Amino acid sequence: MTHDGQQFVIPLPLGNDQLIKQQQHAGGSMNSNSSSGSGSSSANILSSSNNLSGQQQVMAEEVGRKRETRLLKNREAAKECRRKKKEYIKCLENRVAVLENQNKALIEELKSLKELYCKSTTHD
């Protein structure tokens, strides 16, 4: 079961439990009065069937836990990635602001030097 309550089914390949169910249907009822050898065989089939379905359930739960763990790690990694991206963008914005200020200062300095040059050339 997932964290939001949804259930999922994992299909498994035709295994022993499905073969056992086919044998049970072919052999008739489990409670039939037959020889003790086949009765113990039926009990073994039933316990084997329960054991396999329990194993399948454990496997399904393990797959579900692994999926949840993977999704959680992915969420955390995505969150960290978004945080780093925001930080990077802030750094770029700060750099743009610094460069714009430098550009303005250089333009002002160029204007003042041009004025000085023009004044000095006209007086000569």
Coordinates of C-alpha atoms in Angstrom, one line a residue:
M1 CA 0.0 0.0 0.0
T2 CA 1.3 3.4 -0.9
H3 CA 1.4 6.4 1.5
D4 CA -1.8 7.8 0.0
G5 CA -3.7 4.6 0.6
Q6 CA -3.7 3.2 -2.9
Q7 CA -3.0 -0.4 -3.3
F8 CA -1.2 -2.0 -6.2
V9 CA -0.9 -5.6 -7.5
I10 CA 2.3 -7.0 -8.8
P11 CA 1.7 -9.8 -11.2
L12 CA 4.0 -12.7 -10.7
P13 CA 4.9 -15.4 -13.2
L14 CA 3.0 -18.8 -13.1
G15 CA 4.5 -20.3 -10.0
N16 CA 4.0 -23.2 -7.7
D17 CA 1.0 -21.7 -6.0
Q18 CA -0.9 -21.5 -9.3
L19 CA 0.1 -25.1 -10.2
I20 CA -1.1 -26.2 -6.8
K21 CA -4.4 -24.5 -7.3
Q22 CA -4.8 -26.2 -10.6
Q23 CA -4.0 -29.5 -9.0
Q24 CA -6.5 -28.9 -6.2
H25 CA -9.3 -28.1 -8.8
A26 CA -8.3 -31.2 -10.8
G27 CA -8.1 -33.5 -7.7
G28 CA -11.5 -32.4 -6.2
S29 CA -12.2 -31.4 -2.7
M30 CA -9.5 -31.2 0.0
N31 CA -11.7 -32.9 2.5
S32 CA -12.3 -36.0 0.4
N33 CA -11.9 -39.4 2.2
S34 CA -8.9 -40.8 0.5
S35 CA -5.9 -42.7 1.6
S36 CA -3.7 -41.0 4.3
G37 CA -0.9 -40.6 1.8
S38 CA -2.9 -38.3 -0.5
G39 CA -4.5 -36.6 2.5
S40 CA -1.0 -35.6 3.7
S41 CA -0.2 -34.6 0.1
S42 CA -3.3 -32.3 0.1
A43 CA -2.2 -30.8 3.4
N44 CA 1.3 -30.3 2.1
I45 CA -0.2 -28.6 -1.0
L46 CA -2.4 -26.4 1.1
S47 CA 0.4 -25.4 3.5
S48 CA 2.7 -24.9 0.5
S49 CA 0.0 -22.7 -1.2
N50 CA -0.4 -20.6 2.0
N51 CA 3.3 -20.3 2.3
L52 CA 3.7 -19.1 -1.3
S53 CA 0.9 -16.6 -1.0
G54 CA 2.6 -15.3 2.2
Q55 CA 5.9 -15.1 0.3
Q56 CA 4.2 -13.2 -2.5
Q57 CA 2.7 -10.8 0.1
V58 CA 6.1 -10.3 1.7
M59 CA 7.6 -9.7 -1.7
A60 CA 4.9 -7.3 -2.6
E61 CA 5.3 -5.4 0.6
E62 CA 9.1 -5.3 0.1
V63 CA 8.6 -4.0 -3.4
G64 CA 6.2 -1.4 -2.0
R65 CA 8.7 -0.3 0.7
K66 CA 11.5 0.0 -1.9
R67 CA 9.3 2.1 -4.1
E68 CA 8.3 4.4 -1.3
T69 CA 12.0 4.7 -0.3
R70 CA 12.9 5.5 -3.9
L71 CA 10.1 8.1 -4.2
L72 CA 11.1 9.7 -0.9
K73 CA 14.7 10.0 -2.0
N74 CA 13.7 11.3 -5.3
R75 CA 11.5 14.0 -3.6
E76 CA 14.3 15.0 -1.4
A77 CA 16.8 15.2 -4.3
A78 CA 14.3 17.3 -6.3
K79 CA 13.8 19.6 -3.4
E80 CA 17.6 20.0 -3.0
C81 CA 18.0 20.6 -6.7
R82 CA 15.3 23.4 -6.6
R83 CA 17.0 25.0 -3.6
K84 CA 20.4 25.0 -5.4
K85 CA 18.8 26.4 -8.5
K86 CA 17.3 29.3 -6.6
E87 CA 20.6 30.0 -4.9
Y88 CA 22.4 29.9 -8.3
I89 CA 19.9 32.3 -9.7
K90 CA 20.3 34.7 -6.8
C91 CA 24.0 34.7 -7.3
L92 CA 23.6 35.5 -11.0
E93 CA 21.2 38.3 -10.2
N94 CA 23.7 39.8 -7.7
R95 CA 26.4 39.5 -10.2
V96 CA 24.3 41.3 -12.8
A97 CA 23.6 44.1 -10.4
V98 CA 27.3 44.5 -9.6
L99 CA 28.2 44.5 -13.3
E100 CA 25.5 47.0 -14.1
N101 CA 26.8 49.3 -11.4
Q102 CA 30.4 48.9 -12.7
N103 CA 29.1 49.7 -16.2
K104 CA 27.4 52.8 -15.1
A105 CA 30.5 54.0 -13.2
L106 CA 32.6 53.3 -16.2
I107 CA 30.2 55.2 -18.5
E108 CA 30.3 58.2 -16.1
E109 CA 34.1 58.0 -16.0
L110 CA 34.3 57.9 -19.8
K111 CA 32.0 61.0 -20.0
S112 CA 34.1 63.0 -17.6
L113 CA 37.4 62.0 -19.3
K114 CA 35.9 63.0 -22.7
E115 CA 34.9 66.3 -21.3
L116 CA 38.3 66.8 -19.9
Y117 CA 39.9 65.9 -23.2
C118 CA 37.6 68.2 -25.1
K119 CA 38.3 71.1 -22.8
S120 CA 42.0 70.5 -22.9
T121 CA 42.1 70.3 -26.8
T122 CA 40.0 73.5 -27.2
H123 CA 42.2 75.5 -24.9
D124 CA 45.3 74.5 -26.7

